[in-house]
Amino acid sequence: MSHDAAPNTPARRAPTDLHPVPARVREGSASSIQTLDDWRRVWMAAKTDPDAFWLRETQARLRWRTTPTQGLHGSFHDIADSQVAWFADGTLNITESCLDQHLETRGDKVAILWEGDEPGQTRTFTYRELHAEVCRAASALRALGVQKGERVIVYMGMVPEAAVAMLACARIGAVHSVVFGGFSAEALRDRVRDCGAEVVITQDEGLRGGRSIPLKATCDAALEGEHGVRHVLVYRRTGGAVAWQHTRDVWWHDALAGASADLPAVETAAEDPLFVLYTSGSTGRPKGLVHTCAGYLTWASYTHEVVFDLREDDVYACMADVGWITGHSYIVYGPLANGATSLMFESTPLYPDAGRYWDTVARHGVTIFYTAPTAIRALAAQGDHHVTRYDLSSLRVLGTVGEPINPEAWQWYYDVVGQGRCNIVDTWWQTETGGICITPIAPATPTKGGSATLPNPAIVPVLLDDDAHEIVGPGEGRLCLAQPWPGMARTVWGDHERYVSTYFSTFPGTYFTGDGCRRDSDGYHWITGRVDDVINVAGHRMGTAEFEAVLVSVDAIAEAGVVGFPHPIKGQGVYAYVVLQPGQQPDDEALLTLANATCRAQIGAHARIDLLQLVPGLPKTRSGKVMRRILRKVAEGEPDKLGDVSTLADPSVVAAIVAGAKV
Ligand code: WTA
C-alpha cells in the first residue's frame, strides 16, 4: 500500500456514482413528487389510468371554456388511420391559461424578465403588461387579416416580442411556426412555403454577442418572388437601416399603437394545432411537427412544474433560443402556464466574457438554471474563476438538455456552479415529445452524472434490440416509448404518412425515438446518442442528408457522405467524405471553405462542416447503398473496428479512406 494514501479516506465519489439529493433542494418542497416512493406511486397512477390522471391535471392547470370529459383517444397501433387525441371534447384558448388566469392572483408578478445583449440591460413584463401587449399584437395581426387556423412565421431573435408574437397568434387561433434566427434565407423560404404562411413576423436586426444579425434583410431575400406572403410585421430592435416594401411591410410599433389591449380570445378545440416546428430527421427535408393546444400545454405545464419543482418565488432561467422546442416549452409555454417568472436571454454565454451566465444568475437571483451541455463544456474549459467570482447562492436546481452530457462536465456543473448544493436534472426529450420525458425530478431523484435517470409520469420507455425484442432489466437497445402522452406531436404538417413511417414503422405499435439507450441495474437510463442519421452539433439537431444535399449542389462535388464524430465541446462535429467530379482538382481546404459557404447559404451559420476528406469513392454495397457504418468508424478514429467489409462493391476504397482519415 502506498504511504500517500490516508488509510481511512473514503474513495472519492465518481461522477457516475449515485449523488443523493442535497438537503437544500428538498427543503420547502410542496411538490406532488418529493421522494422516489412518490415518483413510483404517481408514475404507476398515470400508467394504469391515464385518462383520470391527465383529466385531473389538465383541469387543475388550464383554463377551459368547455371542460373535457375525454382523456386519451387512439393508440400507436392505429396511428396510420387516426391521430392520437387528448381531451378532444374540450375547448379553450391557451392564452387564457398562460395570461388571463394569472391576472387576479399574479397580475403584478414579472412574467418575462429579459436580459439583453449588454450585461444589465433589462426589460420586464408583468403578467398584466404581457396580457395587454399580447392583446395588442393579436389585434394587429387581426387587422392584417390573419384568420384562425392560418400559419404565421416568426423569424426573430431573443426579444420579449418573440414570445408576444407566439402568444398573439394563439390568442386569435392562428398557428405559429418559429424559425430559428440563425437559419438562412433559403431555409426560411422552405418553411414559409411548406406551411403556406401569408404573414411573417421579424425584426430589423438581431443582436448577439455585440454583433448584429440582419433578420429583416434575410427575410427580404427569402421572400423575393414569394407572392403568397401578404405582410411582414417588423419589430424595431436596433434601429439599423432596412429596406422597405410599402404595401407589404408594417412596423410592429405602428401596428400595435392604438390597438386594443383587451382582445377576447378566440375559442379553439383542444386538438387544434398550436404551432408547427420544423426539425431535422434522418432523411429528406426538415419536417414540420404539429403540436396541439391542450395536450401540449398540459404536458409543458406539468413537466415544468414537477421536474424543476417550481415554487412561487422562483426566478427561472432557460438559456435556450425560442427557435427551438426548448424555448417553446420551457421559456414560453410551460413557465407562463405556471405563472412563473421566466428569464429570456438575448446574448451568448461568452459575451462579454465567460462569466456572463453567472453574472446574470447573481444579478437576478436566479433559482433554477437550464442550459445545454455544449455551453457547460465550453465554460468549464475557460476556468473556474469565471464562476467563483459571482454569488450563486440563489441557485437550487440546474438543468441540462439537448445532448448527452459527459460525466466530467456534469461533475463540473455540480461542483463549481452548483457548489454541491443543487440537484442537476439531465432532461431527455425531443421536439417530437413536446416536453421532458426522461429526467430526474429535482427534490426526489438521486442523480448519476451522465444519466437522464427515470421516466416522467405518462412515459413508458422500452428498449428494443434489432429484432424488436424487448430488453427487460439492465441492457442496451433502441429507445422507444410504448404509450401516448399528452404532449406528443400529433402529425407532420401536411404529411401524416411521413409521420407514421418515421416514428411508428421501425417498431410497429411503439414510438421510435431515434436514440440508443442503456438501462442500468437501478433502472436508470443513459442515452447513448442517435442511432439514426441525425447529428447533434452543440445541441443543434441536423440531418446528415441535409449536409449531403448541400454538398452535391457544389459544382465540383459528385458524391458526399456525412457523419458525426465526437467533439470535445460541441458533442459532435461534422465529418464530410467527398468524391469530386471527374477533372476537378481543388484541395480539401479550398473545398471545405466553399462547402461551408454553401452550407451557410442553404441552411444557416450553425451548419458547419469541421472536417472534409477527399475520397476516391464511397464505400457502397453491391446494391449501391452507402455503408455509413464504415464512414462513422473512421470518423470516430476507430478504423480497426470496421467489421465485415466483404459485401462492398469495391473494398479498395476503404483502404484509401482509412489512409486519408482526418482524425
Ligand atoms: C438529444 C431537444 C441525451 C437526443 C429537446 C434527442 C439528449 C435529440 C438529451 C432531440 C439528454 C436531448 N441526453 N441526449 N438530456 N436531450 N437529447 O429535437 O438525441 O432538438 O433525440 O430536442 O437531442 O433534439 P431536439
XYZ file of C-alpha atoms and ligand atoms in Angstrom:
688
model
C 0.000 0.000 0.000
C 1.294 3.419 -0.845
C 2.182 5.617 2.112
C 0.493 8.607 0.432
C -2.984 7.203 0.813
C -4.530 8.002 4.184
C -5.877 4.681 5.430
C -9.484 5.655 6.173
C -10.124 8.248 3.475
C -13.334 7.286 1.712
C -12.874 6.708 -2.006
C -13.777 9.848 -3.924
C -17.201 9.603 -5.466
C -17.022 9.172 -9.223
C -19.340 11.400 -11.310
C -21.332 8.346 -12.330
C -21.892 7.198 -8.737
C -25.196 7.937 -7.056
C -25.431 11.519 -5.748
C -28.158 11.895 -3.104
C -30.474 14.887 -3.429
C -28.864 17.772 -1.492
C -30.945 18.753 1.552
C -31.441 22.285 0.302
C -33.231 21.040 -2.828
C -35.730 19.049 -0.807
C -36.361 21.694 1.852
C -39.616 23.557 1.450
C -40.832 21.498 -1.499
C -44.588 21.240 -1.860
C -44.369 19.089 -4.970
C -46.528 16.032 -5.639
C -43.259 14.126 -6.165
C -40.771 14.674 -3.344
C -39.326 11.187 -2.978
C -38.687 8.167 -5.163
C -41.658 6.482 -3.487
C -43.842 9.379 -4.584
C -42.448 9.040 -8.064
C -43.259 5.304 -8.186
C -46.800 5.871 -6.981
C -47.526 8.779 -9.337
C -45.891 7.110 -12.337
C -47.967 3.997 -11.750
C -51.176 6.005 -11.362
C -50.551 7.733 -14.697
C -49.818 4.392 -16.341
C -52.807 2.465 -15.029
C -55.433 5.163 -15.506
C -54.057 7.821 -17.841
C -57.484 9.289 -18.545
C -58.260 10.025 -14.932
C -54.734 11.221 -14.212
C -54.480 13.669 -17.090
C -58.068 14.926 -16.939
C -57.372 15.867 -13.355
C -54.063 17.531 -14.239
C -55.396 19.467 -17.190
C -58.383 20.781 -15.268
C -56.140 21.944 -12.446
C -53.672 23.645 -14.778
C -55.545 25.055 -17.757
C -58.437 27.431 -18.024
C -61.008 25.627 -20.110
C -64.075 27.061 -21.835
C -65.680 23.627 -22.228
C -64.259 21.213 -19.686
C -63.162 17.989 -21.381
C -64.621 14.668 -20.331
C -62.454 12.570 -22.643
C -58.842 11.653 -21.894
C -56.840 9.744 -24.463
C -58.286 8.780 -27.796
C -56.429 6.469 -30.176
C -53.329 4.333 -29.834
C -49.990 3.711 -31.521
C -51.498 0.673 -33.219
C -53.973 2.576 -35.365
C -51.932 5.732 -35.766
C -51.802 5.402 -39.550
C -55.557 5.838 -39.731
C -56.264 8.218 -36.903
C -54.257 10.725 -34.915
C -53.842 10.383 -31.187
C -56.015 12.922 -29.358
C -56.258 14.133 -25.769
C -59.155 15.972 -24.149
C -60.837 16.055 -27.553
C -64.259 17.317 -26.439
C -62.833 20.335 -24.582
C -62.476 23.882 -25.881
C -60.190 26.665 -24.699
C -57.783 29.325 -25.740
C -54.364 28.560 -24.353
C -53.500 32.226 -23.804
C -56.225 32.330 -21.138
C -54.238 29.657 -19.312
C -50.925 31.467 -19.814
C -52.161 35.012 -19.132
C -55.769 35.676 -18.122
C -55.876 33.070 -15.379
C -52.994 34.808 -13.578
C -54.338 38.348 -13.734
C -56.109 38.297 -10.392
C -53.530 36.454 -8.359
C -50.313 37.386 -10.135
C -51.126 40.448 -12.215
C -48.112 42.372 -10.947
C -45.711 39.440 -10.882
C -42.990 39.547 -13.522
C -43.805 37.094 -16.286
C -40.905 37.801 -18.623
C -37.606 39.110 -17.338
C -35.453 39.999 -20.301
C -31.677 40.292 -20.154
C -30.462 41.998 -23.317
C -27.205 41.547 -25.139
C -25.390 44.072 -22.952
C -24.997 42.988 -19.321
C -27.570 44.633 -17.109
C -29.765 45.801 -19.982
C -33.153 44.522 -18.826
C -36.857 44.827 -19.540
C -39.700 43.279 -17.629
C -43.281 42.431 -18.457
C -45.648 41.675 -15.596
C -48.486 39.282 -16.319
C -50.808 42.271 -16.689
C -48.447 44.012 -19.097
C -47.838 40.853 -21.071
C -51.564 40.233 -21.354
C -52.105 43.748 -22.698
C -49.202 43.506 -25.142
C -50.347 40.122 -26.456
C -53.848 41.522 -26.961
C -52.431 44.492 -28.869
C -50.302 42.262 -31.072
C -53.242 39.916 -31.643
C -55.401 42.881 -32.634
C -52.668 43.985 -35.018
C -52.486 40.541 -36.615
C -56.217 40.501 -36.972
C -56.090 43.928 -38.640
C -53.620 42.424 -41.106
C -56.284 39.850 -41.908
C -54.859 36.843 -40.065
C -57.574 34.222 -39.551
C -57.995 31.315 -37.177
C -56.024 28.310 -38.417
C -53.769 30.429 -40.651
C -49.982 29.968 -40.268
C -47.695 32.803 -39.246
C -43.916 32.519 -39.377
C -41.948 34.116 -36.538
C -38.330 34.816 -37.514
C -36.882 36.764 -34.625
C -34.089 36.955 -32.105
C -34.410 36.633 -28.346
C -36.618 39.612 -27.607
C -39.785 39.520 -25.469
C -41.724 40.408 -28.617
C -40.951 36.917 -29.960
C -42.963 35.445 -27.077
C -45.606 38.129 -27.564
C -45.827 37.200 -31.252
C -46.289 33.500 -30.454
C -48.986 34.197 -27.887
C -50.675 36.745 -30.162
C -51.057 34.054 -32.814
C -52.507 31.699 -30.232
C -54.890 34.425 -28.995
C -56.619 34.501 -32.390
C -56.285 30.779 -33.059
C -53.566 31.221 -35.694
C -50.762 28.648 -35.885
C -47.235 29.939 -35.372
C -44.097 28.477 -36.777
C -40.977 29.937 -35.219
C -37.891 29.711 -37.413
C -34.593 29.984 -35.533
C -32.974 33.352 -36.332
C -29.762 31.618 -37.449
C -31.420 29.973 -40.442
C -30.574 31.269 -43.900
C -32.917 32.847 -46.428
C -33.287 29.542 -48.273
C -34.169 27.626 -45.129
C -36.669 30.319 -44.181
C -38.232 30.259 -47.655
C -38.632 26.462 -47.492
C -40.521 26.776 -44.223
C -42.712 29.652 -45.409
C -43.669 27.543 -48.401
C -44.124 24.273 -46.590
C -46.609 25.659 -44.103
C -48.159 28.151 -46.521
C -47.633 31.193 -44.305
C -49.033 34.504 -45.539
C -47.663 36.644 -42.720
C -44.122 36.741 -41.319
C -43.090 38.494 -38.109
C -39.459 39.548 -37.882
C -37.284 42.367 -36.544
C -34.907 44.836 -38.125
C -31.829 43.161 -36.691
C -30.988 40.687 -34.000
C -28.206 41.333 -31.530
C -25.939 38.652 -30.106
C -22.549 38.983 -28.547
C -22.214 42.586 -29.753
C -22.899 41.609 -33.364
C -25.987 42.460 -35.325
C -27.832 39.832 -37.328
C -29.670 41.122 -40.410
C -33.012 39.410 -39.822
C -35.141 41.700 -41.983
C -32.659 41.584 -44.870
C -32.571 37.771 -44.710
C -36.335 37.738 -44.600
C -36.467 40.021 -47.662
C -34.159 37.646 -49.523
C -36.269 34.662 -48.503
C -39.458 36.300 -49.711
C -38.154 37.528 -53.029
C -40.676 36.343 -55.566
C -42.852 34.725 -52.849
C -46.104 36.421 -53.654
C -48.017 34.333 -51.131
C -46.767 36.435 -48.214
C -49.119 39.411 -47.769
C -47.435 41.113 -44.834
C -44.199 41.287 -42.893
C -44.547 42.735 -39.405
C -41.224 44.204 -38.265
C -40.212 44.824 -34.658
C -37.547 47.517 -34.308
C -34.756 46.244 -32.104
C -31.619 48.112 -33.172
C -32.836 50.878 -35.458
C -30.471 49.685 -38.172
C -31.368 50.586 -41.754
C -33.709 48.177 -43.546
C -35.244 48.027 -46.994
C -38.993 48.589 -47.023
C -41.821 47.362 -49.254
C -44.615 49.766 -48.514
C -47.514 47.528 -49.464
C -46.150 44.538 -47.587
C -44.087 45.678 -44.604
C -45.579 47.069 -41.401
C -43.743 48.320 -38.317
C -44.674 46.464 -35.146
C -44.898 49.724 -33.166
C -47.221 51.306 -35.728
C -49.453 48.265 -35.867
C -49.703 47.986 -32.081
C -50.197 51.714 -31.405
C -53.835 52.206 -30.562
C -54.638 48.506 -30.945
C -56.999 47.059 -28.350
C -55.282 45.926 -25.152
C -58.178 43.692 -24.213
C -58.962 41.397 -27.084
C -61.246 38.465 -26.279
C -59.537 35.213 -27.136
C -60.790 33.001 -29.949
C -62.135 29.645 -28.801
C -60.261 26.655 -30.205
C -60.733 22.929 -29.919
C -58.311 21.075 -27.665
C -56.789 19.343 -30.672
C -56.485 22.393 -32.923
C -52.857 22.994 -33.875
C -50.998 25.483 -31.675
C -47.756 25.509 -33.627
C -45.632 23.852 -36.260
C -41.928 23.482 -35.546
C -39.501 22.201 -38.153
C -36.842 19.710 -37.180
C -34.316 17.533 -38.937
C -34.569 13.800 -39.363
C -32.575 11.008 -40.968
C -33.817 11.636 -44.452
C -35.179 14.363 -46.633
C -36.008 17.921 -45.756
C -36.862 19.092 -42.248
C -40.408 18.243 -41.279
C -42.942 20.430 -39.546
C -44.067 18.732 -36.367
C -47.527 19.744 -35.274
C -48.279 20.355 -31.607
C -51.837 20.882 -30.491
C -53.295 23.292 -27.955
C -54.396 21.455 -24.842
C -52.312 18.289 -24.676
C -49.119 20.190 -25.381
C -49.791 22.900 -22.810
C -50.831 20.392 -20.158
C -47.590 18.493 -20.700
C -45.393 21.606 -20.788
C -47.011 22.891 -17.598
C -46.874 19.586 -15.733
C -43.281 18.759 -16.612
C -42.044 22.295 -15.972
C -43.568 22.368 -12.510
C -42.740 18.832 -11.399
C -39.255 18.329 -12.853
C -37.849 21.647 -11.621
C -40.054 21.687 -8.501
C -41.195 25.181 -9.413
C -42.078 27.453 -6.494
C -43.970 30.737 -6.463
C -40.950 32.936 -5.815
C -38.569 31.165 -8.186
C -36.623 33.109 -10.782
C -36.405 30.604 -13.568
C -33.914 30.912 -16.437
C -33.776 28.751 -19.546
C -30.958 29.845 -21.829
C -32.298 28.205 -24.993
C -33.489 30.059 -28.086
C -37.220 30.352 -28.807
C -36.443 28.994 -32.266
C -36.087 25.511 -30.780
C -38.571 23.380 -28.887
C -36.823 24.052 -25.565
C -37.584 27.739 -25.952
C -41.214 26.996 -26.806
C -41.891 24.648 -23.900
C -39.569 25.992 -21.211
C -39.213 29.710 -21.831
C -42.711 30.488 -23.029
C -45.489 27.939 -22.606
C -44.662 25.859 -19.509
C -43.485 28.771 -17.336
C -46.332 31.099 -18.345
C -48.976 28.420 -17.821
C -47.475 28.012 -14.345
C -47.393 31.728 -13.560
C -43.612 31.702 -13.253
C -41.053 34.441 -13.773
C -39.216 33.344 -16.912
C -35.901 34.905 -17.857
C -35.231 35.436 -21.533
C -31.597 35.885 -22.541
C -30.558 37.640 -25.726
C -26.793 37.213 -25.520
C -24.263 34.381 -25.519
C -22.514 32.606 -22.636
C -19.187 34.128 -23.694
C -20.190 37.790 -24.058
C -18.529 39.908 -22.867
C -16.675 37.059 -21.130
C -17.161 33.531 -19.832
C -18.761 34.846 -16.641
C -21.885 36.160 -18.372
C -24.265 33.387 -17.302
C -23.157 33.626 -13.687
C -23.262 37.406 -13.689
C -26.851 37.094 -14.935
C -27.702 34.483 -12.285
C -26.235 36.631 -9.497
C -27.862 39.900 -10.583
C -31.338 38.422 -10.992
C -31.171 35.902 -8.145
C -31.896 33.006 -10.476
C -33.003 29.871 -8.607
C -33.473 27.433 -11.496
C -31.000 27.471 -14.368
C -31.401 25.367 -17.522
C -28.836 25.149 -20.326
C -27.133 22.791 -22.788
C -24.106 20.521 -22.239
C -22.208 22.255 -25.031
C -22.347 25.550 -23.090
C -21.290 23.795 -19.893
C -18.278 22.222 -21.626
C -17.284 25.491 -23.281
C -17.482 27.339 -19.959
C -15.683 24.653 -17.959
C -12.801 24.972 -20.407
C -12.472 28.675 -19.554
C -11.639 28.093 -15.904
C -13.475 28.152 -12.583
C -12.643 31.767 -11.727
C -15.332 32.989 -14.137
C -17.848 31.207 -11.938
C -16.464 31.597 -8.454
C -16.285 35.382 -8.554
C -20.114 35.537 -8.520
C -22.518 34.809 -5.712
C -24.502 31.829 -6.962
C -26.149 31.014 -3.647
C -29.625 31.620 -5.097
C -29.380 28.506 -7.305
C -31.332 25.406 -6.280
C -31.912 23.387 -9.460
C -29.646 23.080 -12.501
C -30.837 21.548 -15.755
C -29.328 20.299 -18.974
C -30.920 19.428 -22.296
C -30.144 18.757 -25.920
C -27.474 16.074 -25.953
C -25.801 13.591 -23.666
C -23.681 15.274 -21.007
C -20.352 13.640 -20.323
C -19.793 12.779 -16.643
C -16.829 15.180 -16.308
C -18.823 18.193 -17.494
C -21.702 17.080 -15.267
C -19.378 16.988 -12.260
C -18.074 20.471 -13.029
C -21.641 21.784 -13.214
C -22.427 20.028 -9.931
C -19.341 21.145 -8.009
C -18.379 24.518 -9.424
C -21.726 26.000 -10.472
C -23.970 24.162 -8.009
C -21.356 24.043 -5.245
C -22.769 20.667 -4.263
C -25.997 22.287 -3.057
C -28.099 21.865 -6.201
C -29.605 18.886 -7.920
C -28.978 18.523 -11.654
C -31.877 17.479 -13.846
C -30.492 15.961 -17.040
C -33.645 16.127 -19.132
C -34.024 13.867 -22.140
C -36.687 14.772 -24.664
C -37.222 15.824 -28.279
C -39.068 18.281 -30.497
C -41.490 15.432 -31.102
C -42.179 14.785 -27.432
C -43.137 18.411 -26.697
C -41.686 18.252 -23.200
C -39.341 16.436 -20.850
C -39.692 12.624 -20.862
C -36.803 11.004 -19.001
C -35.287 13.024 -16.180
C -34.516 13.322 -12.525
C -37.231 15.106 -10.530
C -35.394 17.789 -8.582
C -36.392 17.026 -4.980
C -36.868 13.283 -5.494
C -34.270 11.651 -7.683
C -30.677 10.908 -6.661
C -28.566 11.537 -9.743
C -25.674 9.930 -11.557
C -23.592 12.140 -13.817
C -24.485 11.380 -17.422
C -27.767 9.603 -16.746
C -31.201 11.037 -17.528
C -32.401 8.586 -14.853
C -36.153 7.802 -14.758
C -39.260 8.382 -16.873
C -41.815 11.075 -16.102
C -45.404 10.012 -15.444
C -47.023 9.019 -18.809
C -43.694 7.956 -20.271
C -43.236 4.221 -20.684
C -39.773 3.645 -22.148
C -38.893 0.300 -23.662
C -35.531 -0.786 -25.029
C -35.705 -2.942 -28.136
C -32.964 -4.932 -29.804
C -32.522 -5.112 -33.585
C -35.122 -7.864 -33.790
C -37.652 -5.757 -31.899
C -37.364 -7.912 -28.808
C -37.845 -6.024 -25.587
C -34.852 -5.902 -23.270
C -36.087 -6.400 -19.741
C -33.909 -5.184 -16.872
C -30.406 -3.866 -17.475
C -29.239 -3.734 -21.090
C -28.841 -1.522 -24.113
C -31.093 -1.030 -27.110
C -33.139 1.387 -29.133
C -35.254 3.686 -27.059
C -38.972 3.528 -27.784
C -41.947 4.896 -25.906
C -44.809 2.471 -25.558
C -47.768 4.689 -24.651
C -49.080 8.041 -25.878
C -48.563 11.084 -23.641
C -50.417 14.405 -23.833
C -47.564 16.476 -25.301
C -46.575 14.275 -28.221
C -46.568 15.802 -31.724
C -49.688 14.594 -33.489
C -48.515 14.614 -37.081
C -46.153 16.148 -39.632
C -47.645 19.230 -41.249
C -49.296 18.126 -44.486
C -47.780 14.639 -44.408
C -49.237 12.233 -41.885
C -47.742 9.323 -43.799
C -44.253 10.648 -43.188
C -45.031 10.945 -39.502
C -46.188 7.347 -39.374
C -43.276 5.991 -41.377
C -40.648 7.997 -39.455
C -41.762 7.198 -35.931
C -44.067 4.200 -35.971
C -42.876 1.842 -38.701
C -39.497 0.713 -37.303
C -41.119 -0.949 -34.312
C -44.886 -1.024 -35.012
C -47.018 -0.203 -32.004
C -44.369 1.958 -30.323
C -42.895 5.393 -30.918
C -39.252 5.067 -32.001
C -37.147 7.955 -30.712
C -34.061 7.502 -32.919
C -31.889 7.322 -29.782
C -29.933 4.476 -28.271
C -30.151 3.925 -24.534
C -28.659 1.788 -21.778
C -30.547 0.891 -18.623
C -28.527 0.057 -15.530
C -29.368 -2.161 -12.575
C -31.069 0.752 -10.771
C -33.386 1.209 -13.752
C -31.601 4.450 -14.664
C -31.482 5.427 -18.339
C -28.265 6.506 -20.072
C -28.906 7.981 -23.517
C -26.082 6.877 -25.805
C -26.931 9.232 -28.705
C -28.680 8.908 -32.029
C -28.735 5.577 -33.769
C -30.071 7.118 -36.980
C -28.511 9.643 -39.334
C -29.198 12.662 -37.204
C -26.233 14.544 -35.779
C -26.381 16.824 -32.818
C -23.867 19.648 -33.021
C -23.804 21.926 -29.985
C -27.408 20.927 -29.330
C -28.449 21.779 -32.893
C -30.113 18.844 -34.496
C -29.220 18.310 -38.146
C -29.669 15.556 -40.684
C -26.652 14.142 -42.463
C -28.858 14.022 -45.564
C -29.274 17.806 -45.397
C -25.492 18.292 -45.467
C -25.134 15.783 -48.283
C -27.745 17.595 -50.359
C -25.858 20.870 -49.889
C -22.515 19.294 -50.792
C -23.684 17.721 -54.033
C -25.113 21.081 -55.061
C -21.488 22.320 -55.255
C -20.318 22.019 -58.871
C -17.040 20.268 -58.117
C -18.656 17.577 -55.980
C -20.084 14.360 -57.375
C -20.964 12.494 -54.204
C -20.822 13.076 -50.465
C -21.253 11.081 -47.293
C -21.571 12.940 -43.989
C -21.339 11.553 -40.457
C -20.844 12.865 -36.944
C -17.708 12.405 -34.868
C -17.006 13.032 -31.174
C -16.098 16.648 -30.474
C -14.851 17.808 -27.061
C -17.006 20.954 -26.841
C -19.767 20.594 -29.416
C -20.570 16.981 -28.534
C -20.484 16.045 -32.184
C -18.670 17.567 -35.131
C -19.462 17.122 -38.822
C -17.198 14.981 -40.994
C -17.707 15.009 -44.769
C -16.339 12.474 -47.229
C -16.387 13.934 -50.703
C -15.960 12.445 -54.174
C -15.014 15.026 -56.806
C -16.492 15.316 -60.284
C -14.074 13.996 -62.901
C -11.455 16.590 -63.882
C -11.885 18.653 -60.690
C -8.803 19.281 -58.577
C -9.446 21.658 -55.685
C -7.582 20.793 -52.500
C -9.597 19.820 -49.479
C -9.061 23.105 -47.595
C -10.358 25.188 -50.508
C -13.253 22.813 -50.876
C -14.058 22.986 -47.165
C -14.278 26.787 -47.358
C -16.538 26.584 -50.384
C -18.665 23.829 -48.860
C -19.160 25.834 -45.673
C -20.147 28.958 -47.563
C -22.760 26.825 -49.321
C -23.978 25.296 -46.043
C -24.321 28.770 -44.572
C -26.355 29.954 -47.547
C -28.586 26.919 -47.783
C -29.068 26.069 -44.104
C -27.548 28.649 -41.759
C -24.410 29.664 -39.932
C -24.820 26.878 -37.362
C -24.415 24.250 -40.094
C -20.642 23.947 -40.443
C -18.535 21.073 -41.632
C -15.487 20.588 -39.382
C -13.515 18.080 -41.403
C -13.605 17.329 -45.103
C -11.798 14.439 -46.715
C -11.490 13.832 -50.432
C -12.023 10.166 -51.243
C -11.898 8.201 -54.494
C -15.303 6.667 -53.814
C -17.804 5.997 -51.039
C -17.992 2.503 -49.558
C -21.074 1.021 -51.177
C -22.717 -2.370 -51.157
C -23.235 -4.088 -54.491
C -26.778 -2.736 -54.479
C -25.361 0.795 -54.220
C -26.188 1.577 -50.595
C -23.534 3.628 -48.784
C -22.246 1.718 -45.758
C -22.314 4.596 -43.314
C -21.045 2.394 -40.507
C -17.621 2.425 -42.168
C -17.642 6.209 -42.573
C -18.646 6.572 -38.941
C -15.956 4.271 -37.587
C -13.217 6.081 -39.495
C -14.501 9.473 -38.310
C -14.592 8.179 -34.751
C -10.909 7.254 -35.049
C -11.578 3.524 -34.933
C -10.520 2.290 -38.376
C -9.573 -1.040 -36.836
C -13.231 -1.691 -35.948
C -14.779 -1.574 -39.395
C -16.288 -5.044 -39.177
C -17.117 -7.053 -42.253
C -16.355 -5.167 -45.468
C -16.582 -8.137 -47.794
C -20.010 -7.170 -49.121
C -18.667 -3.924 -50.561
C -18.730 -3.425 -54.301
C -15.171 -2.066 -54.192
C -13.334 -2.872 -50.940
C -10.280 -0.900 -52.107
C -11.946 2.455 -51.348
C -11.831 1.539 -47.668
C -8.048 1.482 -47.608
C -7.950 4.910 -49.249
C -10.489 6.279 -46.768
C -8.527 4.948 -43.791
C -5.214 6.212 -45.193
C -6.515 9.750 -45.725
C -8.521 9.997 -42.493
C -8.547 13.450 -40.848
C -8.647 12.142 -37.299
C -30.780 14.544 -27.866
C -34.211 18.914 -27.786
C -29.034 12.887 -24.157
C -31.367 13.202 -28.274
C -35.088 18.953 -26.534
C -32.711 13.596 -28.836
C -30.395 14.264 -25.402
C -32.406 14.916 -29.508
C -30.872 14.889 -24.231
C -33.614 15.803 -29.629
C -30.324 14.454 -22.977
C -31.866 15.758 -25.951
N -29.419 13.455 -23.004
N -29.496 13.273 -25.363
N -30.673 15.004 -21.822
N -31.774 15.811 -24.612
N -31.032 14.842 -26.450
O -35.460 17.699 -31.090
O -30.546 12.631 -29.253
O -33.633 19.412 -30.702
O -33.227 12.653 -29.747
O -34.951 18.411 -28.828
O -31.419 15.518 -28.674
O -33.248 17.073 -30.107
P -34.337 18.208 -30.269
